[in-house]
Coordinates of C-alpha atoms in Angstrom, one line a residue:
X18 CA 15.9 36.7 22.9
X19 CA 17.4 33.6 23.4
X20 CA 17.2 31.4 20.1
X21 CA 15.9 28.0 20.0
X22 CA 18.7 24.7 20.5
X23 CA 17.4 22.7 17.8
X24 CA 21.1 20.8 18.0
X25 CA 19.4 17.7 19.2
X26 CA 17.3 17.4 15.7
X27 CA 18.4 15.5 13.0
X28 CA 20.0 16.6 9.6
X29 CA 17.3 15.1 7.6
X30 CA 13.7 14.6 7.6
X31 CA 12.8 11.5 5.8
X32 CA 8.9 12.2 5.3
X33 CA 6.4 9.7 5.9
X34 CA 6.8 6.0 5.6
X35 CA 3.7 3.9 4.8
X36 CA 3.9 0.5 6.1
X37 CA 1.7 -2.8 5.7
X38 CA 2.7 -6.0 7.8
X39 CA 2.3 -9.5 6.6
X40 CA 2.2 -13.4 6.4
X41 CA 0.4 -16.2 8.2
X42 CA -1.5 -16.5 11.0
X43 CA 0.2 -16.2 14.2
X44 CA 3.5 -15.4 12.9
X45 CA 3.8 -12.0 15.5
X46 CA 2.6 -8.9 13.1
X47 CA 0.0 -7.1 16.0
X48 CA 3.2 -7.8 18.4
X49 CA 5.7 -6.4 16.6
X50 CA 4.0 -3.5 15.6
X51 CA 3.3 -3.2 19.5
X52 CA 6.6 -3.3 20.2
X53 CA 7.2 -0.9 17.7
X54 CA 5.1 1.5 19.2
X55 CA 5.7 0.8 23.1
X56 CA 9.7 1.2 21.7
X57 CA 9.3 4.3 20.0
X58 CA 7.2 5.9 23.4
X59 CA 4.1 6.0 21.6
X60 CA 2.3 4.2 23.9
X61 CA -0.2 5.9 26.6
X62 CA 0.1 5.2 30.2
X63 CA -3.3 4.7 30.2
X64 CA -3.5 2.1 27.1
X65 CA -0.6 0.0 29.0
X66 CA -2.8 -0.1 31.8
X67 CA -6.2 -1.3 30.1
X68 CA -4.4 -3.9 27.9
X69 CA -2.4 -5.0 31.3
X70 CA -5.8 -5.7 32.7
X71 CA -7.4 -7.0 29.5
X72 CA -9.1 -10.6 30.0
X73 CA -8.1 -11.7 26.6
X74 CA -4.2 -11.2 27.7
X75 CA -2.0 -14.1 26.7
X76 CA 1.2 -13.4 28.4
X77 CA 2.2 -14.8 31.3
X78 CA 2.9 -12.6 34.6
X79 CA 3.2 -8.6 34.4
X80 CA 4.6 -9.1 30.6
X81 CA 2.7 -6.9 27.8
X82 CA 0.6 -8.5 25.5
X83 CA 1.7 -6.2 22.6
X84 CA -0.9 -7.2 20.2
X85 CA -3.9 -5.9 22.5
X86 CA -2.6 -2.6 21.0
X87 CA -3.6 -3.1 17.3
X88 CA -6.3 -6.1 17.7
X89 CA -9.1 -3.5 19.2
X90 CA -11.9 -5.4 18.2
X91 CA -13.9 -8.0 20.5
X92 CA -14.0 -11.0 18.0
X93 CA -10.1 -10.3 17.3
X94 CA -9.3 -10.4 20.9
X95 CA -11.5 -13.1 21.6
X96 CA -10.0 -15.3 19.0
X97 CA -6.4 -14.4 18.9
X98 CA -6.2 -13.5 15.3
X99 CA -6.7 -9.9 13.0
X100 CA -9.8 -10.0 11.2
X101 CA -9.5 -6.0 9.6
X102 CA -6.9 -3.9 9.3
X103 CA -5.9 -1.5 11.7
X104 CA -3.9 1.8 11.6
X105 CA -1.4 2.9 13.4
X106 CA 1.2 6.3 14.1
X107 CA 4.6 6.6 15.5
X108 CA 7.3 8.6 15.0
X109 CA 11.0 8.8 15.9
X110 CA 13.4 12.0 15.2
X111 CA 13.8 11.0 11.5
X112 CA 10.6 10.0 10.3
X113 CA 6.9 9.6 10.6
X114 CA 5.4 6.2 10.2
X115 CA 1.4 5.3 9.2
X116 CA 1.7 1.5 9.9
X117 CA -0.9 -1.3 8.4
X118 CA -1.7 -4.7 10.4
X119 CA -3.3 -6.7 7.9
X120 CA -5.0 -10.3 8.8
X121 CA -2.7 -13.3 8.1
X122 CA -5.5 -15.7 7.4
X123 CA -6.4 -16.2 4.1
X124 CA -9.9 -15.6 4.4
X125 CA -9.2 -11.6 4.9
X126 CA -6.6 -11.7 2.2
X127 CA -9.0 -8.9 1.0
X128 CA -8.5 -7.3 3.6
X129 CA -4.5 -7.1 3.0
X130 CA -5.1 -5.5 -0.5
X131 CA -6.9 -3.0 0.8
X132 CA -4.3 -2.3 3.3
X133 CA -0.9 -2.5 0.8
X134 CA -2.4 -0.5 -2.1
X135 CA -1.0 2.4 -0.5
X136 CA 1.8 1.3 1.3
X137 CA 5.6 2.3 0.6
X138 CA 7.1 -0.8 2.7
X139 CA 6.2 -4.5 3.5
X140 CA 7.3 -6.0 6.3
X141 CA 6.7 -10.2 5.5
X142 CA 7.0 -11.7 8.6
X143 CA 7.9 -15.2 8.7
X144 CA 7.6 -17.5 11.8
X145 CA 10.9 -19.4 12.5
X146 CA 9.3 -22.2 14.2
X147 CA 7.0 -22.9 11.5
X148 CA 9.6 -22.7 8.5
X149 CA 12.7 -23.6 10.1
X150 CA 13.0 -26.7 7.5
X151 CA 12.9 -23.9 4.8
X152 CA 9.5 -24.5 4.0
X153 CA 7.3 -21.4 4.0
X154 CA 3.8 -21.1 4.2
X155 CA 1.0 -21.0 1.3
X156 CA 0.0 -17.0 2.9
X157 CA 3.9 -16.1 3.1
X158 CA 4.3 -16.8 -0.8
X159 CA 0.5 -15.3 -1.5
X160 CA 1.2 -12.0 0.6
X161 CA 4.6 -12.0 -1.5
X162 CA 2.7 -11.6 -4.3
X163 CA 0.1 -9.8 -3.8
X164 CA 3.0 -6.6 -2.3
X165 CA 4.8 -7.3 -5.4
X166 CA 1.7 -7.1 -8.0
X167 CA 1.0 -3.6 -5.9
X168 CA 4.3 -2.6 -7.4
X169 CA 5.7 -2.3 -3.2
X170 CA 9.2 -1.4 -3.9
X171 CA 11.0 -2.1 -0.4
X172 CA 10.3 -5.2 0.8
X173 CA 11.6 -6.2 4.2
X174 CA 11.2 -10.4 5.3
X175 CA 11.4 -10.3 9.3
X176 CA 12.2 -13.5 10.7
X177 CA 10.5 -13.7 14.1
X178 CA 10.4 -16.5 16.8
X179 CA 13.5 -16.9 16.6
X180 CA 13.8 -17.0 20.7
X181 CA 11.8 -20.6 20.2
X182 CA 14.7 -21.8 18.1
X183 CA 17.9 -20.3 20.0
X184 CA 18.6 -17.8 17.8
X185 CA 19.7 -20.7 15.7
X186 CA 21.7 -19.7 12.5
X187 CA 21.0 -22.3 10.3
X188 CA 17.8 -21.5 10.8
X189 CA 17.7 -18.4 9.7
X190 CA 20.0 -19.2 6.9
X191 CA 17.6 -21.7 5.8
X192 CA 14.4 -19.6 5.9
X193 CA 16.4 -16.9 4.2
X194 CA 17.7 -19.2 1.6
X195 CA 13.9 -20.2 0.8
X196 CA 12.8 -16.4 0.8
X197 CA 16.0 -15.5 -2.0
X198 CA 14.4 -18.3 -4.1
X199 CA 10.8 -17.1 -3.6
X200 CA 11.8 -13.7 -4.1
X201 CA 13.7 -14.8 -7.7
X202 CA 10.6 -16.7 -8.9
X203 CA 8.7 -13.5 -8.5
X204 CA 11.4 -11.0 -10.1
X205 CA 11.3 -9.1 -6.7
X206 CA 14.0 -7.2 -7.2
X207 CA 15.2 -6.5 -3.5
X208 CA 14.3 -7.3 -0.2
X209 CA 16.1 -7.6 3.3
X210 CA 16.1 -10.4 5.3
X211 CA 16.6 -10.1 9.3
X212 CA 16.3 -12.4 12.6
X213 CA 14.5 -10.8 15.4
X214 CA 12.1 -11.4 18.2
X215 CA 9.0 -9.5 18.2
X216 CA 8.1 -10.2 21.7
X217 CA 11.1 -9.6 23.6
X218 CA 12.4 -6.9 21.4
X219 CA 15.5 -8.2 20.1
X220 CA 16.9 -6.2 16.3
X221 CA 13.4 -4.4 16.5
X222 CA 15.0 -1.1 17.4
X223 CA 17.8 -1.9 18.8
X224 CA 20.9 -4.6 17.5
X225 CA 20.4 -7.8 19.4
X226 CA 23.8 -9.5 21.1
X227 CA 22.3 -12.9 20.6
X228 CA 22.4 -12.5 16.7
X229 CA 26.2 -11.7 16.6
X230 CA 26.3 -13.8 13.1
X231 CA 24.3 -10.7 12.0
X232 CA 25.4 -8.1 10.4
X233 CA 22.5 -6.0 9.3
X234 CA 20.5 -2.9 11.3
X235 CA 17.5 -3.7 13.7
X236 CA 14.4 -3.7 11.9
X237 CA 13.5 0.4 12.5
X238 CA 16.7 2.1 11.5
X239 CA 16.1 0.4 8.1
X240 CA 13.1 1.4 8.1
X241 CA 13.8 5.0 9.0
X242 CA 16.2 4.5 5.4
X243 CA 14.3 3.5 3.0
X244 CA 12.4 5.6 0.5
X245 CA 8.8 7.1 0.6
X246 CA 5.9 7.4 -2.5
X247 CA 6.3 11.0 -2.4
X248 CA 9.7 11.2 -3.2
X249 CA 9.7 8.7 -6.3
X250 CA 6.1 10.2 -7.5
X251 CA 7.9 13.9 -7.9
X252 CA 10.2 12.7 -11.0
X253 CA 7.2 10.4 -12.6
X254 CA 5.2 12.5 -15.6
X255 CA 2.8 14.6 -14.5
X256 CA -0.7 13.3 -13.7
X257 CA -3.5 15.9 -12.2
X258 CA -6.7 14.2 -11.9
X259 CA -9.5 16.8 -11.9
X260 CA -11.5 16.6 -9.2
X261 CA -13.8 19.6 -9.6
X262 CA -14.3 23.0 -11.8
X263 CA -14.5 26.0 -9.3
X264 CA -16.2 28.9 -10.3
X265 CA -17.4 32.1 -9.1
X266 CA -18.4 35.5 -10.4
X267 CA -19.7 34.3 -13.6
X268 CA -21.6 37.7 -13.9
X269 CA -18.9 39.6 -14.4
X270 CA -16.3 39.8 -17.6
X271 CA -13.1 38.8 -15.3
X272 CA -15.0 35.5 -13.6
X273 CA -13.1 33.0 -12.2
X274 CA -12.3 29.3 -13.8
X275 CA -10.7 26.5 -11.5
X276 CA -9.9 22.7 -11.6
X277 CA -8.9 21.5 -8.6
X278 CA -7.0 18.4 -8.1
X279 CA -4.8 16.7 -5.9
X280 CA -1.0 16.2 -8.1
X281 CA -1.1 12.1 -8.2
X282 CA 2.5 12.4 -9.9
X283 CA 5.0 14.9 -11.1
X284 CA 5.2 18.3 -11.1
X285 CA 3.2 21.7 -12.3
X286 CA 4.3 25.0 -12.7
X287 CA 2.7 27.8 -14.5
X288 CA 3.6 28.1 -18.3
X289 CA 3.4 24.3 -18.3
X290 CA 2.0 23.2 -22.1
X291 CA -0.8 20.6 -21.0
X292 CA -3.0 18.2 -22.8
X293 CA -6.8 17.5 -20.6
X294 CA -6.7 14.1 -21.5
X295 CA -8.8 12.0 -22.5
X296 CA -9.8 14.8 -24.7
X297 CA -6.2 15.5 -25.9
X298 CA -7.2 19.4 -26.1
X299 CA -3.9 21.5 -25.2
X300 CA -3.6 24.2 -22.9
X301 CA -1.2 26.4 -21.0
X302 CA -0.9 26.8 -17.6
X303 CA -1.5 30.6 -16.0
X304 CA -1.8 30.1 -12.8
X305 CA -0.9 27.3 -10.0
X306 CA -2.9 28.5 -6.5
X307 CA -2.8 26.4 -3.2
X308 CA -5.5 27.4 -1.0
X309 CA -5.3 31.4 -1.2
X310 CA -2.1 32.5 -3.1
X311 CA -0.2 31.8 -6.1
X312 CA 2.6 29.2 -6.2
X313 CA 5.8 29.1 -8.4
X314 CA 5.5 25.3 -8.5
X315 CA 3.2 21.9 -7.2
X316 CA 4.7 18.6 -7.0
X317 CA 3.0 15.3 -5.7
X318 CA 0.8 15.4 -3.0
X319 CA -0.3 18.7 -3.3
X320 CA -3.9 19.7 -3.5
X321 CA -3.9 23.0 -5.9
X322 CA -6.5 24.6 -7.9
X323 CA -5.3 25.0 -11.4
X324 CA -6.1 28.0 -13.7
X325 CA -5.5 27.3 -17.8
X326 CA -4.5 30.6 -20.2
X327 CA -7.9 29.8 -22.2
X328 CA -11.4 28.7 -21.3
X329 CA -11.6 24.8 -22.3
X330 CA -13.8 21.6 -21.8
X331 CA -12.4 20.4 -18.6
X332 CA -14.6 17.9 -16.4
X333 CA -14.2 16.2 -13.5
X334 CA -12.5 12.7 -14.3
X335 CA -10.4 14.3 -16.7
X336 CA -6.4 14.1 -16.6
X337 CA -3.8 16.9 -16.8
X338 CA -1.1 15.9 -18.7
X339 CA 2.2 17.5 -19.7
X340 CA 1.6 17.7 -23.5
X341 CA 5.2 16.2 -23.9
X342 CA 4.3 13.2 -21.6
X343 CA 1.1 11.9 -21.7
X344 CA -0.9 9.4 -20.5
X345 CA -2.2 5.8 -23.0
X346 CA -6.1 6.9 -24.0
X347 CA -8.4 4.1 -25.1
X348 CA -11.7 1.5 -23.9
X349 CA -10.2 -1.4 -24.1
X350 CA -7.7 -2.9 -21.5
X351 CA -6.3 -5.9 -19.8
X352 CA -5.2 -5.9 -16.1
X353 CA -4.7 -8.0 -13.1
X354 CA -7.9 -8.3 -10.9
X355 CA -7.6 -9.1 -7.1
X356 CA -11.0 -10.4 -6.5
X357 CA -12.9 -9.1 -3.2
X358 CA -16.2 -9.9 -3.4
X359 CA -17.8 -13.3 -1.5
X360 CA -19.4 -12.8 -5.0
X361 CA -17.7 -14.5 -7.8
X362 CA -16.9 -12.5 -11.0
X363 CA -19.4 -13.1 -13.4
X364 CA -19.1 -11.6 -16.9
X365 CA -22.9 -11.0 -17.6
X366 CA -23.1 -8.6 -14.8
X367 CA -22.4 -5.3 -14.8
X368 CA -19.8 -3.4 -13.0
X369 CA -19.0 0.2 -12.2
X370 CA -15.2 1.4 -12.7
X371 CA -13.7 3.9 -10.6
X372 CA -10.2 5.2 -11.8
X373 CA -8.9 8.2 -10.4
X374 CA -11.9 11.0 -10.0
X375 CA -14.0 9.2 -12.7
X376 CA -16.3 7.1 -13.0
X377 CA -18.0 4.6 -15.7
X378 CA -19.4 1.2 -16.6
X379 CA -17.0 -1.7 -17.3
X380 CA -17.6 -5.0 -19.3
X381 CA -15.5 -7.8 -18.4
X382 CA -15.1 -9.9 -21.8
X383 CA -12.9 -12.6 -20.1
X384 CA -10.6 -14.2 -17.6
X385 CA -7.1 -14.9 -19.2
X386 CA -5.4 -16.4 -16.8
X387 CA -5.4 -16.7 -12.7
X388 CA -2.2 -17.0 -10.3
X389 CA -1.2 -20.3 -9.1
X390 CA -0.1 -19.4 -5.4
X391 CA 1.8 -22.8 -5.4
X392 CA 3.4 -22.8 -8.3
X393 CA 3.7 -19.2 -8.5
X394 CA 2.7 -18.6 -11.9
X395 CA 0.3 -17.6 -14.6
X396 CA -2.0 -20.7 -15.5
X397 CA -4.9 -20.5 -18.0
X398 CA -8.1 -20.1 -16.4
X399 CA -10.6 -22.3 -17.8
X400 CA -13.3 -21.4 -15.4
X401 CA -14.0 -17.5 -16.8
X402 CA -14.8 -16.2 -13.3
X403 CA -12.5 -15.4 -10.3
X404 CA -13.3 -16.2 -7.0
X405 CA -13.3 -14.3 -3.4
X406 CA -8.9 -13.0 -3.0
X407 CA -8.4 -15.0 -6.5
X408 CA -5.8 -12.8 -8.7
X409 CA -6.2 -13.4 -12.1
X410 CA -5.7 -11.5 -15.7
X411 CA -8.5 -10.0 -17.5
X412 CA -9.7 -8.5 -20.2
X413 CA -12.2 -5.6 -20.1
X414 CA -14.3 -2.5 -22.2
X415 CA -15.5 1.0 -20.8
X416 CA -18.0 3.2 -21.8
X417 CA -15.8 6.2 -22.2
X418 CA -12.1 6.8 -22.4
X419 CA -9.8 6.7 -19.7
X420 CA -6.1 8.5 -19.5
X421 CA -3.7 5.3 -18.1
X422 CA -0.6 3.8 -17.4
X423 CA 1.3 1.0 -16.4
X424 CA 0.5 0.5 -12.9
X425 CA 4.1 -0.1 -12.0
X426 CA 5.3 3.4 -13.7
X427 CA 2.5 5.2 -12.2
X428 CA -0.3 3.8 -9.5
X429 CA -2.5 6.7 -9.7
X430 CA -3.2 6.4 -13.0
X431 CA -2.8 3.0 -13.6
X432 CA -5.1 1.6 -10.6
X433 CA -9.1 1.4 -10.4
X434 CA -11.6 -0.7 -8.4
X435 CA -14.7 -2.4 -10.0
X436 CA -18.0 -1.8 -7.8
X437 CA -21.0 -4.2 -8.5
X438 CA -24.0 -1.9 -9.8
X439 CA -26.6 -4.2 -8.1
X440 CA -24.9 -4.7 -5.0
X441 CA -22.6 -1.7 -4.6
X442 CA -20.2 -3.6 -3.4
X443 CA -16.3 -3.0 -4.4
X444 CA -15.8 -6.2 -6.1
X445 CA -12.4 -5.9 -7.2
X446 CA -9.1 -4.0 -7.5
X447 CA -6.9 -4.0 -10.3
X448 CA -3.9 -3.0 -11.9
X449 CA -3.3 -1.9 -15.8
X450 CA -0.9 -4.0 -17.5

């Protein structure tokens, strides 16, 4: 039997890439993720041919309107702008990509939260024609901010337009000048700065011959490069939220006891000493099972059922811990809120907090300080309340314990979202401190 020629594959698989676009209104994010996808083939026939014949098309001739393929809904084609986000999947031989198009308008910066809390990569997209003095935009500097307060590690500042200045270098150098100083004031610690033009393709997947004063790769082999959550979450401490306790044949003398889980950090193997935090009562692993068989080890990611060498309190919205590692315990916290509801925050009312599998009541005993998007800083709130995408410092009580960390060291455990008990709606997400 003739064996398979897998010689055209690559060496490497770099997992999946979670991306979030970003930035202002009109500055190209539904076309270059179009292009992104007509570029990487995955595009249907049949979706060129409905957007070709679309009556909300804005391109002249036989051209692609790129942005019909992430702007699906009627009022966003209607008006030309992204009101939710929308997700999208393509792939090329080295990677898988789950792409984000978040709004650029400010009044769905909510929306762009929701949309970067679990993304590995932000692309900030910057229109040239609009910040060619070196001037960039209120949303540029608040989307900057919001990706690095969601701890994004890889952040990647895409120049586009450039076309509509003739791939002027000055230009560029000016607007990438003006992102190194925006990126210094907010202690990101790396980003990537790169001319291209969305709409015609040019250093989107392949290297442009109009940008010879440019050095760098197109925008998708770095992306293909760069590091996914997975990877970094394996060598964090171990965090196991509990999300159930499994049981069956409690008649019987050899009955079964579970807690199953999906691994937010770290790894598990059996004869692991764990604490079930917040409880701090210490266990040993016996037994690590993924669906129907035993496994040597778990690492993030994985969903596993868990079986502990003794019969102990374990609930769901408790924490497994390595007992050598574990998580802060306490009620009493202080972390940055991105507010999200038209409602503003209101101390006297009452709140729900979800963190991880559990859930409990939160009192909100006051707003320290908010974020100054202009000045890019800390300034002390002398309001007490936040209002709708207002990011501000607060502090806060539960009702019972939680196991947390610092959100930058560990999101899993170090993120929640308040929900309004009368309203039910999510109010606001936040990040411990």
């Amino acid at each position: 039997m003739n064996a398979v020629n897998d010689s055209f594959l690559p060496d490497t698989d770099n997992g999946v890439l979670r991306l979030i676009t970003a930035g202002s209104v009109d500055d190209g994010k539904s076309t270059l993720i179009g292009r992104l996808l007509y570029d990487s083939k995955g595009v249907f026939a049949d979706q060129l041919d409905a957007i070709s014949r679309a009556k909300y098309k804005r391109v002249v001739g036989d051209g692609i309107d790129f942005s019909l393929l992430t702007d699906g809904l009627e009022a966003e084609r209607e008006q030309g702008i992204t009101i939710d986000v929308a997700y999208r999947y393509f792939s090329t031989p080295l990677r898988k990509f789950i792409v984000a198009d978040a709004p650029g308008h400010e009044q769905y910066t909510r929306n762009m939260v929701t949309g970067a809390s679990t993304a590995d990569a932000a692309i900030i997209l910057i229109d040239a024609t609009r910040a060619a003095d070196g001037q960039l935009l209120t949303q540029t500097k608040r989307h900057s901010t919001i990706a690095h307060l969601l701890g994004i590690r890889h952040i990647v500042v895409a120049v586009n337009k450039m076309d509509l200045v003739d791939w002027d270098q000055a230009v560029f150098e000016r607007i990438r000048d003006a992102y190194a100083e925006l990126a210094r004031r907010l202690n990101i610690a790396h980003h990537h700065v790169l001319p291209l033009s969305a709409l015609e393709g040019d250093n989107v997947v392949n290297r442009s011959d109009k940008t010879p004063w440019y050095d760098g790769p197109p925008l998708l082999s770095l992306l293909e490069q760069l590091g996914g959550t997975n990877s970094e979450a394996a060598v964090r401490p171990l965090r196991f939220p509990v999300q159930w306790v499994s049981r069956h044949g409690g008649d019987s003398a050899e009955d079964f006891r579970g807690y199953a889980g999906r691994i937010a950090s770290g790894e598990l193997r059996p004869g692991d000493d764990v604490v079930i935090q917040p409880s701090g009562v210490a266990a040993r692993v016996k037994e690590v099972l993924a669906f129907d068989r035993a496994v040597d080890v778990a690492v993030a990611g994985d969903s596993v059922t868990i079986v502990l060498d003794r019969d102990v309190d374990v609930s769901r919205g408790d924490v497994l811990s390595h007992a050598a590692a574990p998580a802060r315990v306490g009620r009493e916290f202080e972390a940055e809120l991105c507010w999200l509801d038209t409602q503003a925050l209101n101390p006297a009312r009452k709140y729900l907090l979800k963190h991880g599998t559990r859930l409990t009541s939160a009192k909100i005993r006051g707003v320290l300080t908010h974020r100054d998007i202009h000045e890019l800083q800390e300034v002390e709130n002398h309001s007490g309340t936040l209002n709708m995408n207002e990011i501000g410092r607060v502090s806060f009580a539960t009702r019972e314990a939680l196991a947390v960390d610092n959100y930058i060291d560990a999101p899993a455990t170090g993120a929640f979202i308040l929900i309004d008990e009368a309203t039910h709606q999510t109010a606001a997400a936040g990040m411990l401190r």
